[in-house]
CSV table of C-alpha atoms and ligand atoms in Angstrom, one decimal:
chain,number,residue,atom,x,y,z
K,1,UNK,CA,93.6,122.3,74.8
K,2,UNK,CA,90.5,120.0,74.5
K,3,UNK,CA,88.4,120.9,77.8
K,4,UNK,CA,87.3,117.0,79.0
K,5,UNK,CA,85.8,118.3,82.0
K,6,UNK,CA,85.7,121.3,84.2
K,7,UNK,CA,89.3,121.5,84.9
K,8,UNK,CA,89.1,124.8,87.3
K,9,UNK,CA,86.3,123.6,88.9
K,10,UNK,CA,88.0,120.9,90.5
K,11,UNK,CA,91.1,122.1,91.1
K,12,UNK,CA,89.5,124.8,93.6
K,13,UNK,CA,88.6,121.3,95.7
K,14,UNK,CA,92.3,120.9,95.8
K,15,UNK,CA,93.0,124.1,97.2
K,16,UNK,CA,96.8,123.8,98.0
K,17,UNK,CA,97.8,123.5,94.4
K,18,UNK,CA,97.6,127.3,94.2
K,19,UNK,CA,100.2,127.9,96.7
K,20,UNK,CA,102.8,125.6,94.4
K,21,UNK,CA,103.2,124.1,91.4
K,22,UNK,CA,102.2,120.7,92.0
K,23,UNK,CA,103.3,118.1,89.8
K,24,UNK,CA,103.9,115.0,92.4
K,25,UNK,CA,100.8,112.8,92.5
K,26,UNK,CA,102.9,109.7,92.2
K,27,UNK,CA,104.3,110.3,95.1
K,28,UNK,CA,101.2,111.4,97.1
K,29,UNK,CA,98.2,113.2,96.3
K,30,UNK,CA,97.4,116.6,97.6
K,31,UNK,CA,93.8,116.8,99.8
K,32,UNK,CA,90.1,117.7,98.3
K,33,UNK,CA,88.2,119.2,100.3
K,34,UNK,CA,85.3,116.3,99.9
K,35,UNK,CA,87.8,113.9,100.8
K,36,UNK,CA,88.5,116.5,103.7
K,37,UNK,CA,85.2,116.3,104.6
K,38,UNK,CA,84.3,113.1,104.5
K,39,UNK,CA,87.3,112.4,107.1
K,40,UNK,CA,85.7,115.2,109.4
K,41,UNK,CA,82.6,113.9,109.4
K,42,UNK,CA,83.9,110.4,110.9
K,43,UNK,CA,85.8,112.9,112.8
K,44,UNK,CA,83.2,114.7,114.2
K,45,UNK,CA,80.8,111.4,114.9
K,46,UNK,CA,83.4,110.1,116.7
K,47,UNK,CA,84.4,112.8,118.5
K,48,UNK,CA,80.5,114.2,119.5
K,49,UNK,CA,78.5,110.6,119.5
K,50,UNK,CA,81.4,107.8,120.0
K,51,UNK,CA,80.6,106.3,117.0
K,52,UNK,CA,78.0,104.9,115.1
K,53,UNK,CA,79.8,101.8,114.1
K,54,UNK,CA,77.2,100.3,112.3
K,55,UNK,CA,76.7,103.4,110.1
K,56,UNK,CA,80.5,103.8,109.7
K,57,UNK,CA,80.3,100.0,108.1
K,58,UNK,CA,77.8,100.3,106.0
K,59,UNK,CA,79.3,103.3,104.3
K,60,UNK,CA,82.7,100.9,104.4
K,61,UNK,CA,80.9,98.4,102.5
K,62,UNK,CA,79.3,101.4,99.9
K,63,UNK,CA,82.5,102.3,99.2
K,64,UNK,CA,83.6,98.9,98.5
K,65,UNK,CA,80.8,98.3,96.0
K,66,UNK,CA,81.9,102.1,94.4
K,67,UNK,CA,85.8,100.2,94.3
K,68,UNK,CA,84.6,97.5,92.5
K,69,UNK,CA,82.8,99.3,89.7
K,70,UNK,CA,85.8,101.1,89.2
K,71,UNK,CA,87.2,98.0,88.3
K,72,UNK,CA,84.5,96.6,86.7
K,73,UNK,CA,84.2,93.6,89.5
K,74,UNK,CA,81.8,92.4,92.1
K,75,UNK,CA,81.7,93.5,95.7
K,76,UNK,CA,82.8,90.4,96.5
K,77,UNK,CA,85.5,90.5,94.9
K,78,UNK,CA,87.2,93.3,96.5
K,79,UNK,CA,89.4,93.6,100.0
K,80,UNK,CA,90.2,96.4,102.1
K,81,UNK,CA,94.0,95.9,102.9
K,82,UNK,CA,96.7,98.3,104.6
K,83,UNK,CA,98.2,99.4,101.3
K,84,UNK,CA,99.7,97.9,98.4
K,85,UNK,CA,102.6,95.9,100.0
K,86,UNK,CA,100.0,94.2,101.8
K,87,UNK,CA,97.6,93.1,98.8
K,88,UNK,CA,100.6,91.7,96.9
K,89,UNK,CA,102.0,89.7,100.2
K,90,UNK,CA,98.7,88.5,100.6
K,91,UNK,CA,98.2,87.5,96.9
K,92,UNK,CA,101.7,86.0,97.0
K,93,UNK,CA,100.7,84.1,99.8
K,94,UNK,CA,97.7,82.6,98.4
K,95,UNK,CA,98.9,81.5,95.5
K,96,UNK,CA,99.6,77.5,95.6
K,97,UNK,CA,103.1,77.5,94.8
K,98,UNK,CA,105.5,74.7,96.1
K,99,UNK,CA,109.3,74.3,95.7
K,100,UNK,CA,111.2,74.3,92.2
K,101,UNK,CA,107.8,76.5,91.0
K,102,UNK,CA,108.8,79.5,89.4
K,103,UNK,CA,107.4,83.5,89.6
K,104,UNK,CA,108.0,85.8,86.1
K,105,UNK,CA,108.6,89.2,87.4
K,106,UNK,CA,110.0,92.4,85.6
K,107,UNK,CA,113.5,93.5,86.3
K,108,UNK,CA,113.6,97.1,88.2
K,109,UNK,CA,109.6,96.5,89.3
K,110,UNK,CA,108.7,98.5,92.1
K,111,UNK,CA,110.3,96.5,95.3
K,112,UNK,CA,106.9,96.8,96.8
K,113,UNK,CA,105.4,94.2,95.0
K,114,UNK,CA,109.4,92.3,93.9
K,115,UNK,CA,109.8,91.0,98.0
K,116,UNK,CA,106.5,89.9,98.3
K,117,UNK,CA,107.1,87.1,95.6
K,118,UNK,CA,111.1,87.1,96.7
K,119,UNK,CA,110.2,86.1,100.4
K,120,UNK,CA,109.0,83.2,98.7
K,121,UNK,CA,112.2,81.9,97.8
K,122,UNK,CA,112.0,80.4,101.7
K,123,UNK,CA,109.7,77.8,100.2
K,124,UNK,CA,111.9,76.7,97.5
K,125,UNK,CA,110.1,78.8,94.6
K,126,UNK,CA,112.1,81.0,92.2
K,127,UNK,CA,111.8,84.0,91.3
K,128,UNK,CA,113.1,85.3,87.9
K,129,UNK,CA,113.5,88.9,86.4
K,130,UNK,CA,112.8,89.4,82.5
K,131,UNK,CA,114.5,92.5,81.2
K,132,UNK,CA,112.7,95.9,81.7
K,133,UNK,CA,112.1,97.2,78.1
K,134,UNK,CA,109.8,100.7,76.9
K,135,UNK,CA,107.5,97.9,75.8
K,136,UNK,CA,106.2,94.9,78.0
K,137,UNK,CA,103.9,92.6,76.7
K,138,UNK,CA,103.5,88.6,76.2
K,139,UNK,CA,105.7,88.5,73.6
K,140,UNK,CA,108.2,89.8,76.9
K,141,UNK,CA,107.5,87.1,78.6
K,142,UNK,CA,106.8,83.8,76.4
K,143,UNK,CA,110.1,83.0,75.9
K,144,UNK,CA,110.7,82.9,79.7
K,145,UNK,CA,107.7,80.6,80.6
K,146,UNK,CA,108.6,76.8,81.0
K,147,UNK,CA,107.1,73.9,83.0
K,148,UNK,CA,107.3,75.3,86.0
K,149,UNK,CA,106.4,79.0,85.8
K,150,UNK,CA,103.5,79.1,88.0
K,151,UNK,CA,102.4,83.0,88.1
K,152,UNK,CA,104.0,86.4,86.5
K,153,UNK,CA,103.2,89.3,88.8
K,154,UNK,CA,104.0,93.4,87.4
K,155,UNK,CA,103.3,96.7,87.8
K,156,UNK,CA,100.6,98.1,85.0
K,157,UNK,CA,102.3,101.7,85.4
K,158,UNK,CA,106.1,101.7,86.2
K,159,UNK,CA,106.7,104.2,88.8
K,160,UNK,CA,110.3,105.2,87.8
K,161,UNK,CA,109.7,106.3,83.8
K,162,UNK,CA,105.7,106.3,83.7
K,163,UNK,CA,105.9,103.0,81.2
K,164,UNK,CA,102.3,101.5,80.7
K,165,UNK,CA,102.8,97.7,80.0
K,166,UNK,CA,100.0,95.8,78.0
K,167,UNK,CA,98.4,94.0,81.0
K,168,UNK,CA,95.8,92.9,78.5
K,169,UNK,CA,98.3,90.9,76.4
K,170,UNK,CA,100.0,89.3,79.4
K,171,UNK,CA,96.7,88.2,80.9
K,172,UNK,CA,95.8,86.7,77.6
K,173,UNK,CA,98.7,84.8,77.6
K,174,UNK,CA,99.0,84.1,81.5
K,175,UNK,CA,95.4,82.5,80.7
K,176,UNK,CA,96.7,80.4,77.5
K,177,UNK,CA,99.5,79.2,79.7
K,178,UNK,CA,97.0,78.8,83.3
K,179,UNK,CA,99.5,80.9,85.3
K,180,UNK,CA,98.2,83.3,87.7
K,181,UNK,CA,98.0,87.1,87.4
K,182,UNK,CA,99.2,89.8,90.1
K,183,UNK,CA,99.1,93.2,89.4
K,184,UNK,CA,100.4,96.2,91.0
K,185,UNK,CA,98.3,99.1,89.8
K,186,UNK,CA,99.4,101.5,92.3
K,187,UNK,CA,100.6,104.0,89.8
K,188,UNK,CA,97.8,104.0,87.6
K,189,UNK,CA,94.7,102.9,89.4
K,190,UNK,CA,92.4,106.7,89.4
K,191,UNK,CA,94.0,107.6,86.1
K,192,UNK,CA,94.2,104.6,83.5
K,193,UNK,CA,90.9,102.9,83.2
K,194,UNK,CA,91.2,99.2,85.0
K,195,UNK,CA,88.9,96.3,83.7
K,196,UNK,CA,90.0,93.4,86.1
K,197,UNK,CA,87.7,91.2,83.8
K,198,UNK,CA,89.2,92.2,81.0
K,199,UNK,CA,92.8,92.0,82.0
K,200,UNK,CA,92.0,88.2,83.4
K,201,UNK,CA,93.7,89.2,86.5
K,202,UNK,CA,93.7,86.4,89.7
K,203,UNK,CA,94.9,89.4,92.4
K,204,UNK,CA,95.4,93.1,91.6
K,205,UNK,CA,96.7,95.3,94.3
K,206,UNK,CA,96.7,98.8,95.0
K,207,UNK,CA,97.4,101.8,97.6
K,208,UNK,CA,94.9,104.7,97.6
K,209,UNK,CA,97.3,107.7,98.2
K,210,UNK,CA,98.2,108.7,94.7
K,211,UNK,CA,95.2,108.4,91.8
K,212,UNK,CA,92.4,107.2,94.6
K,213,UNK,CA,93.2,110.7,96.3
K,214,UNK,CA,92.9,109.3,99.7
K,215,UNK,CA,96.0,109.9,102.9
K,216,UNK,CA,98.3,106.7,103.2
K,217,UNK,CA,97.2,104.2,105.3
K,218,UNK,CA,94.3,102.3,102.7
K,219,UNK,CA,95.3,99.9,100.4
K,220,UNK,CA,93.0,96.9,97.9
K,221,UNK,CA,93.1,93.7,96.5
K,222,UNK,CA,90.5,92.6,94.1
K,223,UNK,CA,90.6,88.8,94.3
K,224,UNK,CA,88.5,86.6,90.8
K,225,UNK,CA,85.9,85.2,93.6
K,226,UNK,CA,86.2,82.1,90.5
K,227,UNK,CA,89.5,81.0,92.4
K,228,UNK,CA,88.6,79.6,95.0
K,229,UNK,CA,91.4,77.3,95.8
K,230,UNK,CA,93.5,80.7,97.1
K,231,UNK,CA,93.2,80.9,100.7
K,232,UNK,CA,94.7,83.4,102.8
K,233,UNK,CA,98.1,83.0,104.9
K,234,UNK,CA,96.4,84.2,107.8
K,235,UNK,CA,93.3,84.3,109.3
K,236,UNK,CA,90.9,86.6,111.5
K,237,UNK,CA,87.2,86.2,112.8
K,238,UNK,CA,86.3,88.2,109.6
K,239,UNK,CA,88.0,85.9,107.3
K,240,UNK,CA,86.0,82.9,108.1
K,241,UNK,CA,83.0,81.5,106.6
K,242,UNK,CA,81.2,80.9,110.0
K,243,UNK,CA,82.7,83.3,112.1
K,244,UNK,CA,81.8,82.0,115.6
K,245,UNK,CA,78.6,84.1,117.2
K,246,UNK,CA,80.0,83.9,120.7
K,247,UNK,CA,82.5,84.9,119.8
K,248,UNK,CA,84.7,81.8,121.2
K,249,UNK,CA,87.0,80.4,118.0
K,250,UNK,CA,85.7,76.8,116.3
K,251,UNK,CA,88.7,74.8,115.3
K,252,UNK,CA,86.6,72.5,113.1
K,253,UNK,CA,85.3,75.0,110.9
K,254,UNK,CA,87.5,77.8,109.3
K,255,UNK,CA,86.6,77.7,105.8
K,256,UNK,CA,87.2,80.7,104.6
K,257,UNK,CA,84.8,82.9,103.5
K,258,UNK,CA,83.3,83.3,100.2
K,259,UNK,CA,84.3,86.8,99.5
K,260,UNK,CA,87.5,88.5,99.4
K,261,UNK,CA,86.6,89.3,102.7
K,262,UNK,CA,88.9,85.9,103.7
K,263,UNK,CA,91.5,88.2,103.3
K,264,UNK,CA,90.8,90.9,105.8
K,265,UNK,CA,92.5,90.8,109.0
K,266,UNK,CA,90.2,92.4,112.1
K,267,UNK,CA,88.7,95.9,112.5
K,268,UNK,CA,88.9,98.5,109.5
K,269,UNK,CA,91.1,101.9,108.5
K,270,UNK,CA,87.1,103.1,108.9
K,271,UNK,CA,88.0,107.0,108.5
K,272,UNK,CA,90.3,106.0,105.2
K,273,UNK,CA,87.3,104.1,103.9
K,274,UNK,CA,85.0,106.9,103.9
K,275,UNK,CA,88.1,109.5,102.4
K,276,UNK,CA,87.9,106.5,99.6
K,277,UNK,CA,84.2,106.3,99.2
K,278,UNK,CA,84.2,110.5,98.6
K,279,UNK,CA,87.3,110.2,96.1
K,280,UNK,CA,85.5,107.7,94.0
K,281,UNK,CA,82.7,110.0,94.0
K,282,UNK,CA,84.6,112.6,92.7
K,283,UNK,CA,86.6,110.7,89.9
K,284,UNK,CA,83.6,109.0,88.7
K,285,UNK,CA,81.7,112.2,88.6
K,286,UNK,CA,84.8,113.7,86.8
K,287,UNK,CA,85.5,110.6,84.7
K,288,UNK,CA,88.5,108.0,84.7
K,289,UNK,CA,88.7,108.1,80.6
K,290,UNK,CA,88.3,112.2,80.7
K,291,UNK,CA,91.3,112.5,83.5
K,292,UNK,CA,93.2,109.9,81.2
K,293,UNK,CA,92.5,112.1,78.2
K,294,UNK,CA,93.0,115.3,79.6
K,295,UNK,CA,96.5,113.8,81.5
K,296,UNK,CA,97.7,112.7,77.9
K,297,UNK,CA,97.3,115.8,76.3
K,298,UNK,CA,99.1,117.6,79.1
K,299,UNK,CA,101.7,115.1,78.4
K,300,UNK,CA,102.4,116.1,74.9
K,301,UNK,CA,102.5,119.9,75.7
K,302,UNK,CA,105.2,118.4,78.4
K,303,UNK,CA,106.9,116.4,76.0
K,304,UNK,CA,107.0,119.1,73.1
K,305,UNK,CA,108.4,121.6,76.0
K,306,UNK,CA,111.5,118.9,76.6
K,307,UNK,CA,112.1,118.6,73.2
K,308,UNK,CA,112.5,122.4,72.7
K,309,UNK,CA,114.6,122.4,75.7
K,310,UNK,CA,116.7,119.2,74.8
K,311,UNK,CA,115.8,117.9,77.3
K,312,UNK,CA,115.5,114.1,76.9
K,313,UNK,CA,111.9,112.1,78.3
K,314,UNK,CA,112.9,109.0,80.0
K,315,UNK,CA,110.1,106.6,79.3
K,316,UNK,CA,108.2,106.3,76.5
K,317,UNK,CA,107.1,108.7,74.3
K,318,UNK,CA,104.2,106.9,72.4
K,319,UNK,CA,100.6,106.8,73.8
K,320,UNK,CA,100.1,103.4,73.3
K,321,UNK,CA,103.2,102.6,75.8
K,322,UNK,CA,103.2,105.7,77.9
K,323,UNK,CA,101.3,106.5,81.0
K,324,UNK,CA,99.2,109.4,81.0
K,325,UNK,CA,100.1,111.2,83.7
K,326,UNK,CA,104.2,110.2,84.9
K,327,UNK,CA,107.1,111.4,82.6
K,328,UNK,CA,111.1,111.6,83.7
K,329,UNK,CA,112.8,114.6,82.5
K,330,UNK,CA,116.5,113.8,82.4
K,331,UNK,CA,117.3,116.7,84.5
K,332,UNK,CA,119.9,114.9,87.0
K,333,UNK,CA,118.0,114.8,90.6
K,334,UNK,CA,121.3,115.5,92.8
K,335,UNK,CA,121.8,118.9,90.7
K,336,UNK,CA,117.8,120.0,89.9
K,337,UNK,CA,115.3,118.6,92.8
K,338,UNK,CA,116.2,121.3,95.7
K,339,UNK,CA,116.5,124.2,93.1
K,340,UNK,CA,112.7,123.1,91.7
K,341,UNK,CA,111.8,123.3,95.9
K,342,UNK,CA,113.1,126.4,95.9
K,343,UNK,CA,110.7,127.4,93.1
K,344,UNK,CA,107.9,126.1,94.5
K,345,UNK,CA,107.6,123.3,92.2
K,346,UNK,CA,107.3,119.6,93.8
K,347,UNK,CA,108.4,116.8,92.2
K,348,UNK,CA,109.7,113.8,93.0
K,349,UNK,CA,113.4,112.4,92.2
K,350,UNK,CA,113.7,109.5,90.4
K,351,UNK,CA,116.7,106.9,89.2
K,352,UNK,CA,117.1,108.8,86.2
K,353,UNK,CA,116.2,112.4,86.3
K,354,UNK,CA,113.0,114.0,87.7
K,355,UNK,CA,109.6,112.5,87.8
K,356,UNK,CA,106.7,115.0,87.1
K,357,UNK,CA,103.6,113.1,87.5
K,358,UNK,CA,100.0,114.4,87.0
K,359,UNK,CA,96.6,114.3,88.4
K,360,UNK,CA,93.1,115.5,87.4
K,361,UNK,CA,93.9,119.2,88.6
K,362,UNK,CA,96.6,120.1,86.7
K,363,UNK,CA,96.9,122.5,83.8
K,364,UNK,CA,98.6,123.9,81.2
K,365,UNK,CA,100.2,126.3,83.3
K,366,UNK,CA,101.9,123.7,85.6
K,367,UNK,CA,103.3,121.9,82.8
K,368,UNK,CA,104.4,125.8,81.4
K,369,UNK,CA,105.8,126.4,84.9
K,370,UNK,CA,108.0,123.4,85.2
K,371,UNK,CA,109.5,124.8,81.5
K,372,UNK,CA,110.4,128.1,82.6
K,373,UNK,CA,112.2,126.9,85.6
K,374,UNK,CA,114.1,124.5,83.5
K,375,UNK,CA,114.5,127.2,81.1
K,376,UNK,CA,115.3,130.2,83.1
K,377,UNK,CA,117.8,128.0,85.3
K,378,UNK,CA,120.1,127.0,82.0
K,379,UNK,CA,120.1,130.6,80.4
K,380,UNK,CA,121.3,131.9,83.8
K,381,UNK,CA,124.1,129.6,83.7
K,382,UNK,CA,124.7,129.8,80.4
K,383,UNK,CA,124.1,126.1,79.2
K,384,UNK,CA,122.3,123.7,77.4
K,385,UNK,CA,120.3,121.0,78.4
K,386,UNK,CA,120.9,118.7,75.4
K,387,UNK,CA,123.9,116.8,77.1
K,388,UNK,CA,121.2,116.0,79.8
J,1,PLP,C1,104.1,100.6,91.5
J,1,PLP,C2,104.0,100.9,93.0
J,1,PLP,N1,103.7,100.0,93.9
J,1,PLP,C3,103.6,100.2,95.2
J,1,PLP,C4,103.9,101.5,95.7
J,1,PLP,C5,103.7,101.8,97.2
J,1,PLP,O1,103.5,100.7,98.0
J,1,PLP,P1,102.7,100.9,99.3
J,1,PLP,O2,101.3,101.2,98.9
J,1,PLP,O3,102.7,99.5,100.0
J,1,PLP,O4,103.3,101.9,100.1
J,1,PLP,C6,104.3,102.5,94.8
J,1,PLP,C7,104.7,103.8,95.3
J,1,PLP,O5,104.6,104.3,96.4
J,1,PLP,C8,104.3,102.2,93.5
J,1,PLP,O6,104.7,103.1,92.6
């Protein structure tokens, strides 16, 4: 296999994976030991000095500039929000939609980002699913727009079958048409390279406990800072243009601020913030293109593996529609998940079959490792897999 980068070197910051064959990272990621470090030195300021707040923001707002080069945006542009549930309720929120307005969604989405624009249903606006197919694209969702459609909001990696939808194509056409753009790139944000410029996106929202290799609790929303008509539901000292110096609330001026920053609420997940600022180190010192590459061609060996086995791959086969790094074996969860456990091999169960799903520390021998189990496991019992 083509060596992208040092793939041993990193995984010895990931020092778990040796005890198990870890193939989850779409469900959560494992620790790194920089990202384990960065969280004990807040730790240990906290704990020894009470705090140097001021430091402890300004390495908040470093990491926020190191988020928005990942997605090729300005500072400005980014928000710090719980998690990804949060970014899209926010985004939903924002956007100017009154009732008969319609919402173009994807059937079978992840429900994270489906209730935020459902909820909206309270103010009269519809929300309607289009078909889930291996391929999303405009072409998807033309025939679906009409006078009304106001936004379409999707997932760029599906969760459930690792499909990779052609965000560029929908924001091309979400721009034709002057509908707003929401993205959930939960699943692929750390792995797929993200251009929010590019894409045309109005909101894209994202968690940072899968590819961003960072403990739950840390979420973004990048924001195009050209939008200004997009204010935020609620509002916070923070989120105001002229946040009041005493610190007593002026009723006559709460303008929102110029920056994403209108749609922060109060004090900060500081400790998360400086797990993120060490993770984006690492993945830009790795490489987002070479963890992409080096995911894809793990894939095929995967993929080829499944085949011999007859077993059959869920999702999409074809790198142009695939995600690099998430692939459903149809191995049925009820009967397999427990007996990979038993193995030592976590994965994650999904609608229809078994979800292994990658991340920049995996090798060949993990993917060879989920194969033999599969393999040993139907010679032992005498059957084949191609019925799967
Ligand atoms: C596409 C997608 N969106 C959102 C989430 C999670 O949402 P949250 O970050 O709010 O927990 C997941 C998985 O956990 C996901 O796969």
């Amino acid at each position: 296999m083509t060596q992208y980068y040092n793939v041993e070197a990193v995984r010895k910051l990931f020092p778990v994976v040796e005890k198990m064959t870890y193939l989850d990272s779409g469900f959560q990621t494992p620790l790194s030991k920089p990202v384990k470090d960065a969280l004990e030195t807040f730790i240990k300021q906290s704990y020894e000095t009470a705090g140097p707040k001021s430091i402890w923001i300004d390495r908040m707002e470093s990491t926020r500039a190191k988020v928005a080069a990942l997605l090729n945006a300005a500072s400005e542009e980014i928000a710090f929000t719980k998690n990804t549930s949060e970014a899209m309720n926010i985004a939903a929120n924002a956007l100017p939609l009154k009732a008969g307005d319609n919402v173009l969604m994807v059937h079978g989405d992840h429900p994270n980002n489906a209730y935020a624009f459902l909820n909206l249903k309270k103010k009269g606006v519809e929300i309607r699913f289009i078909p889930m197919t291996e391929v999303v694209d405009a072409a998807s969702f033309r025939p679906h727009i009409d006078a009304n459609t106001k936004a379409i909001s999707m997932s760029h990696v599906t969760f459930h079958a690792g499909h990779r939808f052609n965000i560029e194509s929908v924001g091309q056409l979400c721009k034709e048409m002057s509908l707003y753009y929401v993205l959930d790139v939960m699943q692929a944000v750390g792995v797929v390279p993200i251009d929010a410029k590019k894409v045309g996106a109005t909101f894209i929202g994202s968690g940072t406990h899968k590819g961003l290799l960072v403990p739950q609790g840390l979420g973004l929303l990048y924001w195009d800072k050209s939008r200004t008509e997009l204010e935020p539901a609620y509002l916070a000292t923070i989120s105001v243009a002229n946040p009041p110096a005493d610190f007593i609330a002026l009723p006559d001026d709460m303008a929102p601020a110029a920056t994403a920053g209108r749609f922060e609420l109060g004090n900060f997940n500081l400790p998360a913030t400086h797990a993120l600022g060490a993770a984006l180190d690492l993945i830009s010192e790795v490489g987002v293109e070479k963890i992409q590459a080096h995911c894809f061609d793990l894939g095929d060996r995967l993929i080829a593996g499944l085949d011999e086995l007859g077993v059959r791959l869920v999702g999409p086969r074809d790198r142009a529609h695939r995600a690099p790094h998430i692939y459903v074996a149809a191995l049925p969860a009820e009967e397999w998940i427990d007996f990979f456990a038993s193995k030592d091999v976590r994965l994650s169960p999904e609608r229809d079959g078994v979800r292994i799903s990658l991340g920049m520390f995996n090798t060949e021998a993990d993917i060879d490792r989920f194969l033999q189990v599969v393999k040993e496991r139907n010679a032992s019992e005498g059957r084949t897999t191609k019925a799967a």
